[in-house]
Each structure stands twice: as C-alpha cells, then as structure tokens.
Amino acid sequence: MNNDIVGMLLKAWTVLVIAFLFIPIGVVILYSFNGGRILFIWEEFSTFWYAAALDNHRILNALDVSLRSALLNVAISVALGTAAGIAIARHAGVWTKPFMFLVGLILVTPELVSAIGQVIWFNRVGLDQGIFRLAIAHSLFNTALVTVIVRARAEGISQTLEEAAGDLGAPPWRSFLQVTLPLMLPAVIAGALLSFTYSFDNVMISLFVQRPGASSLPVYILSSFKAGLRGDVAAVVVMTLCVTIVLVVLSALLLRGGARRVNAF
Amino acid sequence: MSTAISVQGITKRYGNFVALNGVDLDIEHGEFLSLLGPSGAGKTTILRMIAGFDRPDTGRISILDRDIVNLPPHKRPVNTVFQNYALFPHMSVADNVAYGLRQERTSADERRARVREALDMVEMTTMAHRRPDALSGGQQQRVALARALVKRPAILLLDEPLGALDRRLRAQMQIELKALQRETGIAFVLVTHDQDEALALSDRIVVMRGGQIEQIGTPSELYDLPRSAFVANFIGSQNFLQGDFEQSTGRFTTPEGIVISAACVEPGAAGEALAAVRPENTAITTSRPEGVSNAVHGRLIQGLHMGDSIEYVVRPASGGALFSRQPRKGTPEMTIGTDVWLSWSPEETSIFQPDAEIVANLLKSTNRG
C-alpha cells in the first residue's frame, strides 16, 4: 500500500475520533437554539431559550449555588492539597505511607459511600449551610486529587534549587515563594481546574448533601429531566461551557505570562 | 594571609556510616584549595557543612572568626556553585544572577551594574535574556559562577563544578576558573575527585580518605613528598614493590632478594613495607646500568603510546607489572619481548607502610602474571 494512502486513512480516522468525541457537544449547542417547546424536536432557530434561561430565577439560583460552592471547594482543596503534596515530597517520614494510603482510599471510595457518610456527618455536626455542605463534600475528593498532582510535581523539582536559593541569601519562606511555588504553579493550577470541573458537574454527592433551596445546577437539570427537558437547560449548559472555555484559556495565558518574566536589565 | 574558614574537630555520622571523623582544616583568604579524594571520602560533606546544608555532629566551623554552626545557609557569607549548577529554570540568566542581590535588597541601579559586571566577567552578557535550558553545559556553568560571584562572598564553594563537561571544555573552564580566582581574590574551595584538576588549579590540596584528611600540601609537595602510600598512589601514578624494610639499616629487600635503597621513608615504616617509584623517574635499558643502586630485571611486554611519551610495561620474574614512562623524543624505541632492566635512583624512591588496598591490587596483578 502507498504511504500516502495510509497517511490519508490515519487522518480520516483522527477526524472521525474527534467527531465522535465532540458531536454530542455540537448537538447540545445546536439544540440550545431550538425554538420548540420540547428540546429533542427541532422546530426553528431561535435564541428564545437563552432569554428564558436568563429569566428563570431557579436556573440562575442553581448556577449561583454551583459557582460559589465550586469556587469555595477549589480554595479548600488547593490550600490543603498543595500543603500536603509538598510535605510528602519534601519532609517524608513515618507518616507518609499511611497518609498516601488514606489519599488513595479517598480517590477510590465510591461516591455513594462518601456521600452518605458525609450527610450523616454534616447532620451530626449541624452544618446546614447549603453552599458550605456542597463545597466541603466536593473538596474531600479534590484535596486528595490536588495532593497527588502537587506531590508528583514537587518531587520533580530538585531540592538543590531550594538549597541554591538559601545559599544566595533567601530565607526558607522566600525561597518557597520565589522558587518552589512558581515552579509548582502549573500543578497547582491544573489541580484547581480539575477540582472546579469535578465540583461543577458533580451529581451524586450534591444530590445527597444539598439543602432545599440550594440545589446545584446538575441537580436542577436532573430534576427538570423528569418533567421533560426544555431548551433553557441546553442554553444554560452552553453558557457554562463558554465559561469553562474562558477559564481554561485564561489559565493557559496566565501560565505563559508567568513564564515570561521581567528581566533584570 | 589570614584564616578565612576554620574547621575544628568536625565529625558526622549517617547511621553507621562515618562520613567525617575529626577533621581539622584552615582555609586562608584568597587561596585556591581543593578537597581531593575518592567518592565517599567526605569532601562534599565538608563543603555542605561550610555552606550550612548539613550540620556536624560535633566540632566547630568559624568563618572570619565567627562560629557559624548554628547559622542557617542564607546568613552565611559563602556562596556555592552546585554540581548540577542548580540554575532557576523559571528565570532568565540575568534574573538568576540578580537573585542573590535581590535578597540583599540592593538598589536597582547597583543591582543592574553588578549583574552586568558579573556576566561580563564570565562573558555571558549577550545571553542575559536567555533561559537556562537554552544554554549549553559550559554556559550554564558560567552563569552559575556569575550568580555566586556577584554576591562577593568571602569564600566560594565549588562542588565538582566541571564534572559534567567534556574533556576539552573542562580544560578550558579550568583555565577560566583559575583566572577568575586570581582576578577576584576570593578563596575558592573546590571539591573534586579528578587529581589532574586539583593539581592544575590549587594552591593547596587536601587529600581525603574515609572521612579523614590524609595530607594537606601544595601540588608539588603532594607529588614529590607524599606522606603515605595512599597519597602517593592517588596523585600521579606509582610503581609499588612489596618487601621487608629493616629500620636500623635502612635496607628494603623484596622476597626475591632485590635490595632497594630509598631517600624517603614514611615515619613508622618497619617490617612489611612498600617501596615506590614513579614511572617517569625510571630508566629502561637492555643491560644493567652501572652505578645505579635500584634495578629490577624483567621482560618488556608492552609499549603504550601516550602521545608525548611511551609507557613501557615490564614484567619481572616475580610476576606483576612495573611501568616506565619515557619521552618519545630522544629515546630509541625498545623491542617488545626483550629482556630489560628498569632502574632508578634512591632519591626518587620512597618507603611506605603497607596499604591494604594497594597490597591487594599488587597481589591481584602478580597472580594474573
């Protein structure tokens, strides 16, 4: 067979795979512009449901709950996970192995088990703030996730660099801020983005720990599915997709900007 | 000259391993001092203790007459050039060099001037905006030097800085390193396991072994007057003969009855001993030379071309191998396989107490022969 033909076939295959992955997203985007009353039945092109979604206070409320709890969750898991990851990489001791076992356990625990356990615990300690319940519940898994990511990166950064900073006159906290942290930033940002995404589309845990009146967006969409999906759900999904893309692009730009620092000259 | 660093009675253990065992060392202002020894001798441990990365179990380290054992690295007036350079990968060359000055809160104008001066010194000014990963090994080495020297430390510590460079570049960097040291007048303390490097660069060399100092001296002192068989063997190359040394008469006799006379005797050598002569101090002839007291008869088994010289390998009747290095110019080439005499004068001969490692190697080569 000709090499050109093999190349063409491979390219075609690549296009097919990408299409397979992205067509569902394309369909949602397309149908969010469906003017009909029922989402699956195409009637006409319209932006009607976008206006309707932005007018629906229940959707807006769910979006608000989702965003706030996701951001709070990111703050908790990045703070705890970064500290834990660095501690494991830099100050390993007898506690390291049991701790890593615990982290691994959190990552493989079925969400159902974790969710029920957390509901019982939240009720026990009397935490009834909806957003805090969601944020804390989501941050359990995400703290473990950030720990693993940051640890891997911290182990890749030679400790000699911190020694070099100390040697040049930087006290430990400054060598951490100026050398360790910047080199670890990609891992921290990646951890933060993954935590956000996990929290933003989580259904299982949210379903259990949520309080009445503080439903997250995925839970709201799930409940409206029972009543029959309408175009406003697709419109919300597309809008959140846009927010996610903006976030990812922003973090990529931040990372590149961080690399291009002001010079001494 | 006065003392810049004084190390007194330093001991360090890692579990059962004794890294340093009672080391005393004074480093003078403005000198180029090398710590030389095989791996595991404790050279790097000393350096890391002076820099403050490791703490001694016992002993004192003072810099400029101030005890610094309890001082963290960032408060010590020393700077280090690390083995793998340890340049900050997220900063440009100029930012790397400026880093130490930023910690001192030097004014922006002065910082700029000093960074430029330091980069000029290592001829890296044109690379100021590059990232470390866009530099070659030799260039990274220069930046690491500039980054440490810009701080104008009392002492510069260098941990095998040329180890990662190829031979040609290493030779060039050695010349530059020596010139920089003269220019700045800063005391350089270099850790190396490369004896040629230590001989070429140093004002003084500290030969270490097993966590202890074997001998401290100038390159020629160590080369000409090694105090032990270990130093004699580690610096330059050496022929060793096993035998018996009679202290009262000063006679050294090999088991085959060859009598060797020596001008230099290690204190305490008696009974079982080693006689040593350097290959370049021997002559090789087809008949026994007149009027030379030390001579060994053997068969010429090999002639190795070393560029400017030839190293002849002679096998005595007792086995093993003795080496004789002859300049290529002005010496007639010898025929391999002939019987020859290897001879040398008593002035070039030393008698040492036996060294377990060297004796073991001698036995091995004898058995092979």
XYZ file of C-alpha atoms in Angstrom:
634
model
C 0.000 0.000 0.000
C 1.057 3.510 -0.703
C 2.305 5.595 2.206
C 0.127 8.498 1.116
C -2.990 6.361 1.365
C -2.044 5.158 4.858
C -1.495 8.753 5.888
C -4.841 9.803 4.441
C -6.628 6.957 6.213
C -4.956 7.844 9.508
C -6.016 11.462 9.111
C -9.560 10.423 8.308
C -9.592 8.172 11.371
C -8.365 11.044 13.541
C -11.141 13.265 12.222
C -13.690 10.528 12.954
C -12.472 10.058 16.531
C -12.565 13.786 17.193
C -16.031 13.982 15.661
C -17.193 11.097 17.851
C -15.964 12.924 20.920
C -17.269 16.352 20.054
C -20.540 15.740 18.182
C -22.550 15.471 21.458
C -21.303 18.937 22.422
C -22.139 20.204 18.953
C -25.625 18.744 19.237
C -26.226 20.481 22.567
C -25.042 23.780 21.122
C -27.249 23.310 18.075
C -30.352 22.338 20.052
C -29.893 25.177 22.505
C -31.009 27.319 19.553
C -34.119 25.210 19.036
C -37.182 27.422 19.420
C -39.545 24.479 20.037
C -41.130 23.634 23.384
C -39.525 20.193 23.603
C -35.719 20.011 23.394
C -35.443 16.896 21.192
C -37.875 18.082 18.497
C -36.315 20.669 16.217
C -38.723 23.336 15.119
C -36.924 26.548 14.272
C -33.764 28.528 15.001
C -34.268 30.873 17.894
C -32.462 32.390 20.871
C -35.700 32.250 22.807
C -34.454 29.725 25.411
C -31.375 31.797 26.191
C -33.582 34.671 27.186
C -35.856 32.278 29.041
C -32.947 30.727 30.920
C -31.603 34.109 31.980
C -35.101 34.972 33.112
C -35.601 31.784 35.132
C -34.648 32.577 38.702
C -34.472 28.859 39.618
C -31.821 28.257 36.982
C -29.930 31.376 37.984
C -30.116 30.378 41.615
C -28.793 26.870 40.838
C -25.974 28.363 38.753
C -25.100 30.716 41.574
C -25.016 27.842 44.088
C -22.879 25.748 41.749
C -20.362 28.521 41.082
C -19.992 29.590 44.683
C -19.667 26.078 46.066
C -17.246 25.099 43.274
C -15.002 28.094 43.986
C -15.068 27.513 47.736
C -14.265 23.856 47.057
C -11.295 24.908 44.919
C -9.992 27.152 47.698
C -10.204 24.375 50.291
C -8.720 21.606 48.158
C -5.891 23.729 46.705
C -4.857 25.020 50.139
C -4.902 21.602 51.816
C -3.736 19.570 48.807
C -0.772 21.841 47.968
C 0.459 21.796 51.561
C 0.050 18.020 51.786
C 1.723 17.383 48.412
C 4.757 19.499 49.286
C 5.011 17.981 52.757
C 5.058 14.459 51.329
C 7.650 15.325 48.686
C 9.940 17.336 50.976
C 9.563 16.046 54.520
C 8.815 12.367 54.144
C 8.614 10.446 57.399
C 6.896 7.506 59.039
C 3.544 9.197 58.444
C 3.997 9.396 54.643
C 2.927 5.875 53.737
C -0.221 5.724 55.895
C -1.134 9.198 54.642
C -0.713 8.234 50.984
C -2.807 5.148 51.682
C -5.533 7.402 53.043
C -5.317 9.655 49.985
C -5.577 6.640 47.703
C -8.540 5.372 49.676
C -10.364 8.679 49.225
C -9.761 8.545 45.471
C -11.252 5.049 45.094
C -14.135 5.309 47.581
C -17.443 5.064 45.662
C -19.156 8.448 45.623
C -22.302 6.905 47.049
C -20.475 5.733 50.169
C -18.695 9.038 50.569
C -21.968 10.984 50.018
C -23.987 9.046 52.594
C -21.166 9.226 55.100
C -20.917 12.968 54.666
C -24.661 13.545 55.006
C -24.644 11.721 58.317
C -21.610 13.669 59.464
C -22.951 17.084 58.344
C -26.209 16.490 60.142
C -24.319 15.332 63.202
C -22.166 18.447 63.451
C -25.123 20.612 62.489
C -23.711 22.131 59.319
C -26.815 23.229 57.417
C -25.395 25.939 55.150
C -26.109 24.574 51.672
C -23.096 26.046 49.892
C -20.642 25.004 52.621
C -22.061 21.489 52.613
C -21.543 21.187 48.870
C -18.072 22.786 48.930
C -16.764 20.659 51.790
C -18.269 17.460 50.404
C -16.681 18.048 46.975
C -13.352 19.147 48.416
C -12.740 15.779 50.065
C -12.050 14.046 46.747
C -10.387 17.130 45.286
C -7.966 17.572 48.185
C -6.733 14.045 47.534
C -6.510 14.834 43.818
C -4.516 18.048 44.299
C -2.237 16.252 46.792
C -1.336 13.625 44.208
C -0.751 16.167 41.415
C 1.312 18.587 43.521
C 3.358 15.791 45.064
C 4.332 14.464 41.627
C 5.449 17.916 40.539
C 7.272 18.724 43.785
C 9.252 15.508 43.509
C 10.274 16.543 40.002
C 11.757 19.821 41.276
C 15.273 19.282 42.535
C 15.747 20.169 46.188
C 19.082 21.645 45.180
C 17.172 24.614 43.747
C 15.848 25.450 47.210
C 19.339 24.998 48.622
C 20.661 27.329 45.925
C 18.086 29.968 46.866
C 19.090 29.646 50.520
C 22.737 29.816 49.562
C 22.071 33.106 47.745
C 20.548 34.608 50.870
C 16.852 33.743 50.711
C 15.251 32.646 53.987
C 13.193 29.439 53.645
C 9.812 31.161 53.238
C 11.150 33.406 50.493
C 12.819 30.552 48.641
C 9.457 28.764 48.826
C 7.577 31.763 47.403
C 10.144 32.676 44.749
C 11.451 29.303 43.637
C 9.340 26.354 44.794
C 5.892 27.846 44.272
C 6.430 29.348 40.785
C 7.843 26.043 39.585
C 4.860 24.274 41.079
C 2.247 26.688 39.743
C 1.304 24.573 36.711
C 0.470 21.663 39.024
C -1.496 23.886 41.410
C -3.473 25.475 38.572
C -4.142 22.127 36.961
C -5.345 20.848 40.330
C -7.585 23.890 40.776
C -9.144 23.500 37.304
C -9.805 19.800 37.802
C -11.313 20.490 41.232
C -13.568 23.135 39.738
C -14.747 20.864 36.949
C -15.320 17.957 39.322
C -17.428 20.085 41.617
C -19.275 21.908 38.843
C -20.717 18.785 37.226
C -20.982 16.534 40.261
C -24.407 14.996 40.719
C -24.119 12.092 43.128
C -22.639 13.833 46.167
C -24.574 17.042 45.576
C -27.815 15.113 45.417
C -27.245 13.752 48.922
C -25.689 16.669 50.757
C -27.676 19.563 49.254
C -30.231 21.528 51.282
C -33.666 22.500 49.977
C -33.446 25.792 48.108
C -29.719 25.375 47.438
C -29.630 22.942 44.534
C -26.593 22.888 42.308
C -27.046 23.194 38.553
C -26.528 19.495 37.674
C -29.065 18.502 40.314
C -31.542 21.060 38.938
C -31.042 19.767 35.387
C -31.517 16.198 36.559
C -34.789 17.096 38.260
C -36.079 19.012 35.259
C -35.248 15.985 33.103
C -38.084 14.160 34.829
C -40.513 16.921 33.954
C -39.327 16.912 30.326
C -36.256 18.750 29.069
C -36.752 22.160 27.606
C -34.442 24.420 25.681
C -33.493 26.524 28.708
C -31.457 23.618 30.090
C -29.461 23.364 26.849
C -28.944 27.130 26.868
C -27.571 27.039 30.421
C -25.292 24.156 29.568
C -23.882 26.017 26.578
C -23.343 29.143 28.630
C -21.450 27.223 31.309
C -19.428 25.546 28.576
C -18.403 29.022 27.410
C -17.419 29.983 30.959
C -15.293 26.824 31.246
C -13.534 27.503 27.942
C -12.816 31.076 29.014
C -11.385 29.786 32.293
C -9.112 27.271 30.588
C -7.847 29.815 28.060
C -7.278 32.310 30.852
C -5.212 29.878 32.909
C -3.183 28.907 29.837
C -2.437 32.588 29.190
C -1.556 33.093 32.851
C 0.883 30.216 32.730
C 2.577 31.562 29.625
C 2.687 35.076 31.065
C 4.218 33.720 34.271
C 6.985 32.168 32.243
C 7.821 35.454 30.535
C 9.035 37.449 33.483
C 10.511 40.885 33.676
C 14.264 40.762 33.293
C 16.877 42.386 35.454
C 18.110 44.568 32.637
C 47.429 35.620 54.722
C 44.944 35.004 57.458
C 42.358 32.345 58.078
C 39.023 32.701 56.302
C 37.395 29.475 57.453
C 38.458 27.342 60.348
C 37.052 23.832 60.678
C 37.816 22.145 64.002
C 37.159 18.563 65.032
C 34.206 18.011 62.696
C 32.512 14.623 62.955
C 29.446 13.436 61.070
C 27.701 10.092 61.032
C 24.837 8.903 58.865
C 23.548 5.864 60.715
C 26.525 3.508 60.866
C 28.431 5.311 58.128
C 31.076 7.716 59.378
C 31.151 10.499 56.795
C 33.662 12.666 58.649
C 35.882 11.665 61.504
C 37.599 14.501 63.362
C 38.519 16.835 60.510
C 40.602 19.971 61.178
C 41.162 22.388 58.332
C 42.088 26.051 57.951
C 41.295 27.818 54.702
C 43.256 31.008 54.048
C 41.971 34.199 52.473
C 42.418 34.278 48.719
C 43.713 30.753 48.286
C 42.554 28.099 45.852
C 42.044 24.978 47.936
C 40.942 21.606 46.580
C 39.352 18.783 48.505
C 40.501 15.689 46.651
C 39.618 12.075 47.283
C 37.684 9.064 46.041
C 33.893 9.086 46.361
C 32.727 8.645 49.933
C 35.834 10.367 51.311
C 33.756 13.154 52.866
C 34.738 16.037 50.562
C 31.207 17.097 49.680
C 30.086 16.679 53.288
C 32.683 19.266 54.387
C 31.516 21.637 51.667
C 27.860 21.232 52.624
C 28.723 21.930 56.249
C 30.552 25.122 55.382
C 27.569 26.165 53.233
C 25.157 25.234 56.029
C 23.130 22.470 54.335
C 24.356 19.825 56.791
C 25.174 20.121 60.488
C 28.182 18.441 62.040
C 27.555 16.104 64.981
C 30.498 17.603 66.842
C 33.064 20.297 66.128
C 33.264 23.961 65.242
C 33.184 25.842 61.962
C 34.075 29.510 62.038
C 34.080 31.974 59.178
C 36.036 35.186 59.729
C 36.438 34.197 63.406
C 32.665 33.828 63.927
C 31.204 30.466 64.912
C 28.589 29.631 62.284
C 27.500 26.089 63.130
C 24.082 27.375 64.211
C 23.712 29.851 61.339
C 21.283 28.895 58.522
C 22.672 28.910 54.935
C 21.104 32.257 53.979
C 23.015 34.059 56.742
C 26.474 32.721 55.842
C 28.959 34.830 53.840
C 29.711 31.945 51.457
C 28.247 31.021 48.088
C 28.137 27.736 46.273
C 28.450 26.566 42.674
C 26.456 23.348 42.634
C 27.396 20.165 40.858
C 24.402 20.323 38.501
C 24.511 24.163 38.509
C 21.002 24.421 40.099
C 20.038 27.419 37.949
C 16.445 28.556 38.455
C 14.668 27.285 35.326
C 11.857 29.861 35.514
C 14.197 32.856 35.461
C 16.366 34.345 32.744
C 20.157 34.311 33.038
C 20.113 37.909 34.291
C 17.392 37.146 36.868
C 19.351 34.150 38.077
C 22.407 36.330 38.646
C 20.317 39.108 40.205
C 18.569 36.717 42.603
C 21.165 36.903 45.364
C 21.318 40.715 45.158
C 17.532 40.981 45.383
C 17.729 39.098 48.688
C 20.114 41.780 49.994
C 17.714 44.499 48.814
C 20.453 46.083 46.758
C 19.245 49.202 44.914
C 18.047 48.637 41.338
C 20.894 50.700 39.855
C 23.605 48.901 41.748
C 21.992 45.556 41.036
C 21.934 46.199 37.324
C 25.560 47.310 37.340
C 26.749 44.332 39.349
C 24.777 41.804 37.296
C 26.307 43.256 34.143
C 29.770 43.192 35.675
C 29.365 39.569 36.764
C 28.060 38.494 33.356
C 30.898 40.393 31.659
C 33.359 38.546 33.847
C 32.141 35.170 32.574
C 31.462 36.503 29.051
C 27.750 35.771 29.167
C 26.371 39.308 28.715
C 24.884 38.508 25.305
C 22.953 35.611 26.818
C 21.418 37.698 29.630
C 17.834 37.239 28.429
C 18.047 33.544 27.704
C 16.595 30.826 29.856
C 18.978 28.304 31.444
C 17.543 25.462 29.353
C 18.572 27.310 26.191
C 22.243 27.230 27.266
C 24.951 24.617 26.807
C 26.561 22.922 29.803
C 29.573 25.228 29.739
C 27.371 28.316 29.514
C 25.229 27.143 32.426
C 28.446 26.628 34.354
C 29.450 30.237 33.692
C 26.062 31.550 34.799
C 26.287 29.511 37.997
C 29.709 31.081 38.640
C 28.427 34.595 37.950
C 25.411 34.030 40.196
C 27.637 33.054 43.107
C 30.411 35.628 42.496
C 28.047 38.587 42.127
C 27.431 38.292 45.884
C 31.148 38.966 46.509
C 31.369 36.156 49.066
C 34.288 35.710 51.443
C 34.586 32.142 50.167
C 33.288 30.452 47.027
C 32.471 26.757 47.342
C 32.540 24.642 44.178
C 31.110 21.114 44.240
C 32.617 19.145 41.330
C 31.674 22.044 39.038
C 33.369 20.671 35.928
C 32.283 17.066 36.340
C 29.520 17.232 33.728
C 31.629 18.872 30.998
C 33.518 17.077 28.251
C 37.310 16.938 28.418
C 38.125 19.833 26.103
C 35.613 22.178 27.706
C 36.769 21.131 31.144
C 40.339 22.098 30.336
C 39.154 25.485 29.102
C 36.953 26.072 32.157
C 39.874 25.163 34.421
C 41.905 27.981 32.950
C 38.977 30.389 33.322
C 38.310 29.267 36.873
C 41.907 29.900 37.875
C 41.887 33.314 36.183
C 38.622 34.253 37.934
C 40.039 33.266 41.276
C 43.150 35.438 40.731
C 41.033 38.322 39.488
C 38.560 38.306 42.375
C 40.964 37.322 45.150
C 38.162 35.276 46.708
C 39.090 31.993 48.393
C 37.878 29.090 46.229
C 37.207 25.712 47.811
C 36.863 23.080 45.113
C 35.615 19.544 45.619
C 36.922 17.142 43.002
C 37.876 13.526 42.504
C 39.989 14.444 39.487
C 43.646 14.636 40.580
C 44.738 16.441 37.403
C 42.168 19.146 38.030
C 43.306 19.545 41.639
C 46.987 19.659 40.625
C 46.371 22.191 37.869
C 44.247 24.646 39.848
C 45.131 24.531 43.507
C 47.412 26.481 45.769
C 46.886 23.713 48.291
C 45.289 20.287 48.057
C 43.603 18.395 50.871
C 43.701 14.660 50.160
C 40.864 12.866 51.914
C 40.032 9.255 52.517
C 37.314 7.583 54.564
C 36.213 10.771 56.318
C 39.705 11.821 57.318
C 42.404 14.084 55.942
C 45.393 12.093 54.657
C 47.620 15.015 53.751
C 47.478 18.742 53.085
C 50.060 20.368 50.851
C 50.907 22.256 47.693
C 50.603 20.262 44.453
C 54.379 19.759 44.282
C 54.636 18.748 47.950
C 51.980 16.104 47.428
C 53.545 14.930 44.198
C 57.128 14.855 45.393
C 56.717 14.072 49.078
C 53.578 12.015 49.609
C 53.331 11.049 53.249
C 51.523 7.747 52.719
C 51.202 5.063 50.078
C 47.581 6.137 49.545
C 48.521 9.716 48.645
C 51.445 8.513 46.539
C 49.081 6.263 44.615
C 46.184 8.705 44.340
C 48.232 11.596 42.978
C 50.054 10.715 39.781
C 50.900 7.090 39.106
C 53.257 4.920 41.065
C 55.123 1.589 40.898
C 54.953 -0.345 44.135
C 57.223 -3.193 45.241
C 56.358 -5.317 48.243
C 59.154 -6.218 50.604
C 60.725 -6.066 54.022
C 62.144 -2.864 55.480
C 64.786 -3.033 58.150
C 64.600 0.222 60.080
C 68.064 0.066 61.673
C 69.987 -0.441 58.433
C 67.534 1.335 56.119
C 67.541 -1.670 53.786
C 64.459 -2.685 51.813
C 64.559 -6.223 50.411
C 61.998 -7.843 48.134
C 61.178 -11.544 48.582
C 63.368 -12.223 45.521
C 66.327 -10.619 47.254
C 66.433 -7.355 45.288
C 67.762 -4.607 47.540
C 66.235 -1.140 47.139
C 67.669 1.963 48.762
C 65.451 4.968 49.377
C 65.976 8.593 50.355
C 62.464 8.989 51.731
C 60.961 6.841 54.471
C 57.487 7.220 55.965
C 57.832 7.521 59.761
C 56.862 4.256 61.422
C 57.641 2.076 58.401
C 59.237 -1.172 59.587
C 58.955 -4.814 58.647
C 56.436 -5.363 55.874
C 56.564 -2.280 53.631
C 56.119 -0.843 50.139
C 58.826 0.762 48.012
C 57.508 3.268 45.473
C 58.862 4.974 42.370
C 57.024 6.976 39.717
C 57.093 5.607 36.131
C 58.567 8.863 34.777
C 61.521 8.630 37.186
C 62.728 5.284 35.900
C 65.148 4.446 33.111
C 64.869 1.412 30.884
C 67.967 -0.262 29.401
C 68.893 -3.542 27.741
C 71.828 -4.169 30.095
C 72.211 -3.494 33.804
C 73.279 0.147 34.147
C 76.497 0.915 36.049
C 76.403 2.822 39.310
C 72.631 2.756 39.844
C 71.584 1.075 43.053
C 67.939 0.284 42.321
C 67.351 -2.026 39.360
C 64.833 -4.731 38.505
C 65.263 -7.230 35.701
C 62.271 -8.296 33.593
C 60.715 -8.845 30.201
C 59.313 -5.932 28.206
C 55.734 -6.935 27.461
C 54.112 -3.788 26.131
C 54.708 -0.242 24.933
C 51.707 2.074 25.214
C 51.688 5.310 23.235
C 50.574 8.198 25.438
C 51.040 10.929 22.835
C 54.145 12.733 24.049
C 55.538 9.672 25.810
C 55.604 5.889 25.725
C 54.674 3.831 28.751
C 56.613 0.577 28.826
C 55.266 -2.354 30.816
C 57.945 -4.612 32.306
C 57.163 -7.970 33.887
C 59.744 -9.057 36.478
C 60.390 -12.755 37.117
C 58.280 -12.477 40.288
C 55.197 -11.514 38.232
C 53.102 -8.359 38.253
C 53.901 -5.318 36.155
C 56.159 -2.272 36.505
C 55.735 0.838 34.398
C 58.339 3.110 32.914
C 57.414 6.290 31.094
C 59.897 7.616 28.538
C 59.680 10.755 26.420
C 59.192 9.869 22.768
C 61.823 12.287 21.519
C 65.417 11.292 22.085
C 64.729 7.750 23.296
C 65.327 4.821 20.961
C 62.234 2.635 20.781
C 62.577 -0.705 22.584
C 61.641 -4.069 21.118
C 58.713 -5.808 22.805
C 59.617 -9.236 24.181
C 63.261 -8.479 25.020
C 64.827 -8.656 28.474
C 65.380 -5.236 30.014
C 66.491 -3.506 33.192
C 64.308 -0.968 34.954
C 66.410 1.306 37.143
C 66.059 4.426 39.250
C 67.942 6.376 41.851
C 67.371 6.270 45.644
C 66.351 9.978 45.549
C 63.253 9.012 43.563
C 62.351 6.183 45.915
C 60.039 6.225 48.931
C 59.312 3.579 51.538
C 55.755 3.447 52.915
C 53.814 1.461 55.456
C 51.730 -1.116 53.605
C 48.270 -0.013 52.448
C 45.683 -2.798 52.398
C 44.104 -1.664 49.135
C 47.397 -1.289 47.276
C 48.759 -4.610 48.546
C 45.549 -6.339 47.431
C 45.913 -4.823 43.952
C 49.565 -5.887 43.778
C 48.673 -9.456 44.691
C 45.940 -9.493 42.070
C 48.283 -8.358 39.284
C 51.007 -10.789 40.418
C 48.599 -13.713 40.318
C 47.398 -12.716 36.890
C 51.014 -12.598 35.665
